[in-house]
GROMACS .gro file of C-alpha atoms in nm:
model
  352
    1MET     CA    1   0.645  -2.524   2.035
    2ASP     CA    2   0.285  -2.534   1.912
    3THR     CA    3   0.273  -2.179   1.774
    4THR     CA    4   0.105  -2.179   1.433
    5MET     CA    5   0.133  -1.945   1.135
    6ASP     CA    6  -0.226  -1.840   1.198
    7GLN     CA    7  -0.139  -1.738   1.553
    8LEU     CA    8   0.156  -1.537   1.426
    9ARG     CA    9  -0.067  -1.360   1.177
   10THR     CA   10  -0.316  -1.282   1.454
   11LEU     CA   11  -0.038  -1.141   1.672
   12ILE     CA   12   0.076  -0.911   1.388
   13VAL     CA   13  -0.276  -0.780   1.332
   14VAL     CA   14  -0.327  -0.719   1.705
   15HIS     CA   15   0.000  -0.523   1.704
   16GLU     CA   16  -0.124  -0.316   1.408
   17THR     CA   17  -0.475  -0.252   1.541
   18GLY     CA   18  -0.397  -0.236   1.913
   19THR     CA   19  -0.677  -0.459   2.040
   20ALA     CA   20  -0.826  -0.805   2.003
   21LEU     CA   21  -1.150  -0.643   1.886
   22GLY     CA   22  -0.973  -0.446   1.615
   23ALA     CA   23  -0.788  -0.757   1.499
   24ALA     CA   24  -1.114  -0.956   1.495
   25ARG     CA   25  -1.271  -0.698   1.263
   26VAL     CA   26  -0.973  -0.710   1.025
   27LEU     CA   27  -0.960  -1.090   1.024
   28GLY     CA   28  -1.336  -1.137   1.005
   29ARG     CA   29  -1.350  -1.340   1.327
   30GLU     CA   30  -1.515  -1.328   1.666
   31GLN     CA   31  -1.330  -1.132   1.931
   32SER     CA   32  -1.337  -1.438   2.157
   33SER     CA   33  -1.147  -1.640   1.895
   34VAL     CA   34  -0.871  -1.379   1.872
   35GLN     CA   35  -0.854  -1.343   2.250
   36LYS     CA   36  -0.822  -1.720   2.289
   37GLN     CA   37  -0.521  -1.722   2.055
   38LEU     CA   38  -0.361  -1.436   2.248
   39ASP     CA   39  -0.418  -1.613   2.580
   40THR     CA   40  -0.263  -1.934   2.443
   41MET     CA   41   0.047  -1.753   2.313
   42ASN     CA   42   0.078  -1.554   2.635
   43ARG     CA   43   0.073  -1.875   2.839
   44ASN     CA   44   0.323  -2.054   2.612
   45PHE     CA   45   0.574  -1.770   2.603
   46ARG     CA   46   0.545  -1.696   2.975
   47ASP     CA   47   0.657  -2.056   3.031
   48LEU     CA   48   0.921  -2.037   2.757
   49CYS     CA   49   1.069  -1.688   2.808
   50GLY     CA   50   0.953  -1.576   3.149
   51GLU     CA   51   0.709  -1.306   3.035
   52PRO     CA   52   0.389  -1.294   2.828
   53LEU     CA   53   0.364  -1.128   2.488
   54VAL     CA   54   0.096  -0.871   2.569
   55LEU     CA   55  -0.044  -0.705   2.881
   56LYS     CA   56  -0.399  -0.574   2.913
   57GLN     CA   57  -0.424  -0.202   2.986
   58GLY     CA   58  -0.788  -0.181   3.081
   59ARG     CA   59  -1.120  -0.156   2.903
   60GLY     CA   60  -1.104   0.045   2.578
   61LYS     CA   61  -0.724   0.075   2.584
   62ASP     CA   62  -0.470  -0.083   2.349
   63VAL     CA   63  -0.281  -0.383   2.479
   64LEU     CA   64   0.083  -0.329   2.578
   65PHE     CA   65   0.340  -0.544   2.401
   66THR     CA   66   0.627  -0.660   2.617
   67GLY     CA   67   0.986  -0.684   2.495
   68THR     CA   68   0.928  -1.050   2.413
   69GLY     CA   69   0.606  -0.958   2.231
   70GLU     CA   70   0.777  -0.691   2.019
   71ALA     CA   71   1.059  -0.932   1.932
   72LEU     CA   72   0.813  -1.204   1.829
   73VAL     CA   73   0.612  -0.960   1.612
   74ASN     CA   74   0.928  -0.866   1.422
   75LEU     CA   75   1.022  -1.232   1.388
   76ALA     CA   76   0.668  -1.319   1.274
   77ARG     CA   77   0.673  -1.052   1.003
   78ASP     CA   78   1.003  -1.183   0.868
   79THR     CA   79   0.890  -1.546   0.888
   80LEU     CA   80   0.556  -1.491   0.716
   81GLY     CA   81   0.716  -1.258   0.461
   82ASP     CA   82   0.979  -1.518   0.369
   83TRP     CA   83   0.717  -1.791   0.360
   84LEU     CA   84   0.489  -1.596   0.127
   85GLU     CA   85   0.780  -1.492  -0.091
   86GLY     CA   86   0.878  -1.859  -0.123
   87ILE     CA   87   0.528  -1.949  -0.232
   88HIS     CA   88   0.517  -1.661  -0.482
   89GLU     CA   89   0.858  -1.765  -0.617
   90SER     CA   90   0.738  -2.122  -0.665
   91ARG     CA   91   0.420  -2.005  -0.839
   92ARG     CA   92   0.629  -1.774  -1.057
   93ARG     CA   93   0.872  -2.050  -1.149
   94LEU     CA   94   0.593  -2.296  -1.227
   95GLY     CA   95   0.403  -2.034  -1.425
   96LYS     CA   96   0.092  -2.032  -1.207
   97THR     CA   97   0.096  -1.657  -1.140
   98LEU     CA   98   0.225  -1.364  -1.346
   99MET     CA   99   0.251  -1.022  -1.182
  100VAL     CA  100   0.250  -0.731  -1.427
  101GLY     CA  101   0.280  -0.361  -1.356
  102THR     CA  102   0.174  -0.084  -1.589
  103THR     CA  103   0.167   0.293  -1.586
  104ARG     CA  104  -0.152   0.473  -1.677
  105PHE     CA  105  -0.034   0.545  -2.030
  106THR     CA  106   0.062   0.185  -2.111
  107LEU     CA  107  -0.247   0.014  -1.974
  108GLY     CA  108  -0.421   0.007  -2.312
  109TYR     CA  109  -0.111  -0.139  -2.472
  110LEU     CA  110  -0.095  -0.417  -2.213
  111ALA     CA  111  -0.466  -0.483  -2.254
  112GLY     CA  112  -0.413  -0.559  -2.623
  113ALA     CA  113  -0.134  -0.804  -2.545
  114GLY     CA  114  -0.343  -0.959  -2.268
  115GLU     CA  115  -0.618  -1.040  -2.517
  116ARG     CA  116  -0.369  -1.235  -2.727
  117VAL     CA  117  -0.284  -1.471  -2.440
  118ALA     CA  118  -0.613  -1.470  -2.249
  119GLU     CA  119  -0.749  -1.796  -2.391
  120GLU     CA  120  -0.433  -1.997  -2.327
  121PHE     CA  121  -0.392  -1.850  -1.978
  122GLU     CA  122  -0.749  -1.948  -1.895
  123GLN     CA  123  -0.708  -2.302  -2.028
  124ARG     CA  124  -0.389  -2.351  -1.827
  125GLY     CA  125  -0.522  -2.191  -1.509
  126ILE     CA  126  -0.265  -1.911  -1.516
  127GLU     CA  127  -0.348  -1.613  -1.295
  128LEU     CA  128  -0.256  -1.277  -1.451
  129LYS     CA  129  -0.240  -1.002  -1.191
  130VAL     CA  130  -0.211  -0.641  -1.307
  131GLY     CA  131  -0.128  -0.346  -1.086
  132HIS     CA  132  -0.077   0.027  -1.131
  133VAL     CA  133   0.287   0.140  -1.117
  134ARG     CA  134   0.389   0.503  -1.108
  135THR     CA  135   0.656   0.605  -1.355
  136ARG     CA  136   0.908   0.674  -1.080
  137ASP     CA  137   0.872   0.314  -0.956
  138VAL     CA  138   0.897   0.126  -1.287
  139LEU     CA  139   1.239  -0.029  -1.229
  140GLY     CA  140   1.216  -0.031  -0.849
  141LYS     CA  141   0.915  -0.263  -0.861
  142LEU     CA  142   1.116  -0.511  -1.068
  143ARG     CA  143   1.416  -0.494  -0.835
  144ALA     CA  144   1.193  -0.563  -0.536
  145LYS     CA  145   1.028  -0.854  -0.722
  146ASP     CA  146   0.688  -0.696  -0.673
  147VAL     CA  147   0.621  -0.760  -1.042
  148ASP     CA  148   0.758  -0.996  -1.307
  149LEU     CA  149   0.714  -0.756  -1.598
  150VAL     CA  150   0.640  -0.385  -1.616
  151CYS     CA  151   0.533  -0.154  -1.898
  152GLY     CA  152   0.627   0.211  -1.869
  153SER     CA  153   0.885   0.482  -1.930
  154VAL     CA  154   1.229   0.551  -1.789
  155VAL     CA  155   1.482   0.828  -1.838
  156THR     CA  156   1.804   0.701  -1.987
  157THR     CA  157   2.099   0.807  -2.201
  158PRO     CA  158   2.159   0.725  -2.568
  159GLN     CA  159   2.466   0.521  -2.471
  160ALA     CA  160   2.288   0.186  -2.431
  161ASN     CA  161   2.615   0.004  -2.362
  162ASP     CA  162   2.728   0.235  -2.084
  163VAL     CA  163   2.850   0.011  -1.799
  164ASP     CA  164   2.686   0.243  -1.548
  165ASN     CA  165   2.348   0.235  -1.721
  166GLU     CA  166   2.090   0.099  -1.476
  167LEU     CA  167   1.908  -0.070  -1.763
  168ASN     CA  168   2.188  -0.326  -1.781
  169ALA     CA  169   2.013  -0.513  -1.501
  170PHE     CA  170   1.701  -0.564  -1.714
  171ASP     CA  171   1.580  -0.714  -2.037
  172VAL     CA  172   1.431  -0.425  -2.233
  173MET     CA  173   1.178  -0.431  -2.514
  174GLU     CA  174   1.214  -0.084  -2.658
  175TRP     CA  175   0.902   0.057  -2.819
  176ARG     CA  176   1.033   0.405  -2.887
  177ARG     CA  177   1.260   0.678  -2.758
  178SER     CA  178   1.175   1.042  -2.725
  179GLY     CA  179   1.356   1.360  -2.642
  180VAL     CA  180   1.234   1.625  -2.399
  181SER     CA  181   1.031   1.928  -2.506
  182LEU     CA  182   0.827   2.209  -2.357
  183LEU     CA  183   0.458   2.278  -2.389
  184THR     CA  184   0.399   2.646  -2.333
  185ASN     CA  185   0.140   2.919  -2.349
  186LEU     CA  186   0.404   3.193  -2.334
  187PRO     CA  187   0.400   3.446  -2.622
  188HIS     CA  188   0.659   3.419  -2.896
  189SER     CA  189   0.818   3.739  -2.771
  190ARG     CA  190   0.901   3.561  -2.441
  191LEU     CA  191   0.996   3.222  -2.587
  192PRO     CA  192   1.042   3.234  -2.965
  193GLY     CA  193   1.105   2.866  -3.042
  194PRO     CA  194   1.091   2.634  -3.226
  195THR     CA  195   1.388   2.524  -3.013
  196ALA     CA  196   1.547   2.647  -2.691
  197PRO     CA  197   1.860   2.546  -2.499
  198SER     CA  198   1.795   2.353  -2.179
  199SER     CA  199   1.996   2.614  -1.988
  200GLU     CA  200   1.714   2.862  -2.059
  201LEU     CA  201   1.494   2.666  -1.817
  202ARG     CA  202   1.660   2.870  -1.541
  203THR     CA  203   1.478   3.181  -1.664
  204LEU     CA  204   1.136   3.040  -1.752
  205PRO     CA  205   0.830   2.997  -1.527
  206LEU     CA  206   0.792   2.621  -1.497
  207VAL     CA  207   0.507   2.388  -1.410
  208ILE     CA  208   0.664   2.074  -1.265
  209SER     CA  209   0.553   1.753  -1.100
  210ALA     CA  210   0.687   1.656  -0.760
  211SER     CA  211   0.813   1.323  -0.892
  212GLY     CA  212   0.828   1.116  -1.207
  213LEU     CA  213   1.018   1.130  -1.534
  214MET     CA  214   1.058   1.502  -1.572
  215ALA     CA  215   1.158   1.551  -1.210
  216GLY     CA  216   1.435   1.301  -1.286
  217VAL     CA  217   1.539   1.502  -1.591
  218LEU     CA  218   1.563   1.825  -1.390
  219HIS     CA  219   1.755   1.644  -1.117
  220SER     CA  220   2.009   1.518  -1.373
  221TRP     CA  221   2.054   1.857  -1.536
  222PHE     CA  222   2.047   2.093  -1.239
  223GLY     CA  223   2.122   1.876  -0.935
  224ALA     CA  224   1.924   1.762  -0.634
  225ASP     CA  225   1.845   2.122  -0.533
  226TYR     CA  226   1.704   2.212  -0.876
  227ARG     CA  227   1.399   2.372  -0.712
  228ASN     CA  228   1.625   2.641  -0.570
  229LYS     CA  229   1.785   2.704  -0.910
  230LEU     CA  230   1.469   2.726  -1.121
  231HIS     CA  231   1.162   2.947  -1.129
  232ILE     CA  232   0.887   2.708  -1.017
  233ALA     CA  233   0.556   2.872  -1.103
  234ALA     CA  234   0.344   2.574  -0.998
  235GLU     CA  235   0.387   2.219  -0.867
  236ILE     CA  236   0.137   1.958  -0.982
  237ASP     CA  237   0.042   1.605  -0.882
  238THR     CA  238  -0.064   1.490  -1.229
  239VAL     CA  239   0.037   1.586  -1.581
  240THR     CA  240  -0.330   1.621  -1.671
  241TYR     CA  241  -0.368   1.903  -1.421
  242GLY     CA  242  -0.065   2.073  -1.573
  243PHE     CA  243  -0.230   2.065  -1.915
  244GLU     CA  244  -0.549   2.213  -1.773
  245LEU     CA  245  -0.362   2.481  -1.581
  246LEU     CA  246  -0.176   2.606  -1.888
  247ARG     CA  247  -0.476   2.572  -2.117
  248SER     CA  248  -0.687   2.782  -1.878
  249GLY     CA  249  -0.448   3.075  -1.910
  250LEU     CA  250  -0.453   3.121  -1.533
  251LEU     CA  251  -0.076   3.079  -1.541
  252ARG     CA  252   0.174   3.163  -1.813
  253GLY     CA  253   0.462   2.920  -1.826
  254CYS     CA  254   0.606   2.594  -1.956
  255MET     CA  255   0.581   2.226  -1.872
  256LEU     CA  256   0.836   1.957  -1.956
  257VAL     CA  257   0.692   1.666  -2.155
  258THR     CA  258   0.822   1.398  -2.389
  259LYS     CA  259   0.873   1.504  -2.748
  260GLY     CA  260   0.596   1.267  -2.852
  261VAL     CA  261   0.345   1.450  -2.635
  262ALA     CA  262   0.470   1.788  -2.756
  263ASP     CA  263   0.445   1.687  -3.122
  264ALA     CA  264   0.092   1.561  -3.068
  265ALA     CA  265  -0.013   1.897  -2.921
  266GLY     CA  266  -0.042   2.033  -3.273
  267ASP     CA  267  -0.295   1.768  -3.375
  268PRO     CA  268  -0.648   1.918  -3.367
  269ARG     CA  269  -0.786   1.591  -3.230
  270VAL     CA  270  -0.579   1.618  -2.914
  271ALA     CA  271  -0.775   1.821  -2.663
  272TYR     CA  272  -0.496   1.879  -2.412
  273GLY     CA  273  -0.277   2.077  -2.651
  274ARG     CA  274  -0.519   2.347  -2.751
  275GLY     CA  275  -0.388   2.694  -2.687
  276MET     CA  276  -0.032   2.568  -2.643
  277ARG     CA  277   0.267   2.517  -2.866
  278ALA     CA  278   0.572   2.294  -2.851
  279VAL     CA  279   0.931   2.407  -2.809
  280GLU     CA  280   1.199   2.141  -2.846
  281LEU     CA  281   1.480   2.149  -2.591
  282VAL     CA  282   1.836   2.136  -2.718
  283ASN     CA  283   2.056   2.002  -2.442
  284ASP     CA  284   2.346   2.222  -2.337
  285THR     CA  285   2.334   2.164  -1.961
  286GLY     CA  286   2.411   1.806  -1.853
  287PRO     CA  287   2.403   1.457  -1.994
  288ARG     CA  288   2.191   1.398  -2.301
  289LEU     CA  289   1.873   1.233  -2.182
  290GLU     CA  290   1.598   1.042  -2.356
  291VAL     CA  291   1.270   0.893  -2.245
  292LEU     CA  292   1.250   0.524  -2.329
  293LEU     CA  293   0.904   0.370  -2.349
  294GLY     CA  294   0.885  -0.009  -2.339
  295ALA     CA  295   0.852  -0.330  -2.143
  296PHE     CA  296   1.103  -0.449  -1.882
  297THR     CA  297   1.185  -0.771  -1.698
  298ARG     CA  298   1.475  -0.875  -1.478
  299ARG     CA  299   1.774  -0.963  -1.698
  300GLY     CA  300   1.811  -1.332  -1.783
  301GLU     CA  301   1.492  -1.441  -1.608
  302ARG     CA  302   1.303  -1.518  -1.929
  303ALA     CA  303   1.595  -1.727  -2.056
  304HIS     CA  304   1.559  -1.957  -1.753
  305TYR     CA  305   1.204  -2.045  -1.857
  306ASP     CA  306   1.083  -2.246  -2.154
  307PRO     CA  307   0.910  -2.062  -2.443
  308GLY     CA  308   0.568  -2.165  -2.312
  309HIS     CA  309   0.617  -2.001  -1.973
  310PRO     CA  310   0.360  -1.721  -1.916
  311LEU     CA  311   0.631  -1.455  -1.890
  312ASN     CA  312   0.763  -1.545  -2.234
  313LEU     CA  313   0.414  -1.574  -2.382
  314LEU     CA  314   0.317  -1.227  -2.263
  315TRP     CA  315   0.652  -1.083  -2.372
  316ASP     CA  316   0.598  -1.218  -2.724
  317ALA     CA  317   0.241  -1.084  -2.724
  318LEU     CA  318   0.370  -0.738  -2.631
  319ALA     CA  319   0.615  -0.753  -2.921
  320LEU     CA  320   0.329  -0.836  -3.160
  321GLU     CA  321   0.119  -0.554  -3.016
  322ASN     CA  322   0.404  -0.310  -3.073
  323GLU     CA  323   0.438  -0.424  -3.434
  324GLN     CA  324   0.068  -0.360  -3.486
  325TRP     CA  325   0.090  -0.009  -3.343
  326GLN     CA  326   0.383   0.066  -3.571
  327ARG     CA  327   0.203  -0.066  -3.882
  328GLU     CA  328  -0.121   0.119  -3.817
  329GLN     CA  329   0.041   0.455  -3.727
  330ARG     CA  330  -0.278   0.573  -3.567
  331TRP     CA  331  -0.148   0.925  -3.506
  332PRO     CA  332   0.008   1.046  -3.836
  333THR     CA  333   0.151   1.397  -3.800
  334GLU     CA  334   0.453   1.585  -3.919
  335GLY     CA  335   0.787   1.461  -3.787
  336LEU     CA  336   0.797   1.191  -3.523
  337GLU     CA  337   0.477   0.998  -3.466
  338PRO     CA  338   0.321   1.108  -3.136
  339ASP     CA  339   0.325   0.852  -2.864
  340PRO     CA  340  -0.021   0.684  -2.884
  341PHE     CA  341  -0.001   0.560  -2.526
  342GLU     CA  342   0.059   0.900  -2.375
  343VAL     CA  343  -0.201   1.084  -2.581
  344ALA     CA  344  -0.474   0.818  -2.565
  345ASN     CA  345  -0.626   0.958  -2.248
  346SER     CA  346  -0.615   1.314  -2.374
  347TYR     CA  347  -0.809   1.255  -2.696
  348ASN     CA  348  -1.182   1.326  -2.687
  349PRO     CA  349  -1.340   1.157  -2.995
  350SER     CA  350  -1.644   1.386  -2.975
  351GLU     CA  351  -1.419   1.683  -3.046
  352SER     CA  352  -1.277   1.546  -3.372
   0.00000   0.00000   0.00000
């Protein structure tokens, strides 16, 4: 067979766009070039299998894929996917490419570590690719091998050696752990503080996000149907909007945050906390949970590489960056130091 990878890619794009013209636009080619490839594959597979891959439906209509065409598209996706994954794996093993994921609140931290290795990476021709990862996907991206290293937060238990702990599948560089607290604009008569049992969440108006760390906390404490067990006053897409909603006074309620964020709310330099106060949650409902902030890689992968491999170089740079943050203590307040990564985007220097 003379079918090429380029022809397979063209067939996939035609399947996705519906027409040779649409595929030509995606691929940046002339329509005649795409049509020629389709005609060649149609002819070859009619001889080989007894039917063409696609049938024309008329001017302006999408082409119709035959059974053979649909089967070949599926096979092409698998073939090209495996081929690309093999190339990425080789580049990863040889240290030519390093894929790193970061959440919004750890981007600045990664940037500092990146500066430490930038010169050597450039001299060695190492490509550092950085992508945004949502908190709910931190470990999933590693499992799927979409990234080689990720910086972010996960919900875990204090029992680090628990055999059922999902973190056992990863190498973890722990930067800090934090409990779970509430930020609230409710009056003291409604929620006295400074602590409250987690079971009291059933009676409080809550501002919650549809997914992410705190959704995972509520799921662990109250079950998959926690929305039916709690008083949900508002659902939000971003934590920032939750801060603004409570600060506006439009809604009276509470929002679950890490203890670091709650502690920082009392700092006058932190704009998001104005008009709110922190109430620490004392767990009396389900498993004791903590939010772990750090860097993660697949377990044992770094050990397979020499110390000069890009993954190990960046890992070491992140460790140095963490040491610097700890020494400088840029957010000194009472009690635990607020998490500088989570408050960085909420601090307006002009309001100091």
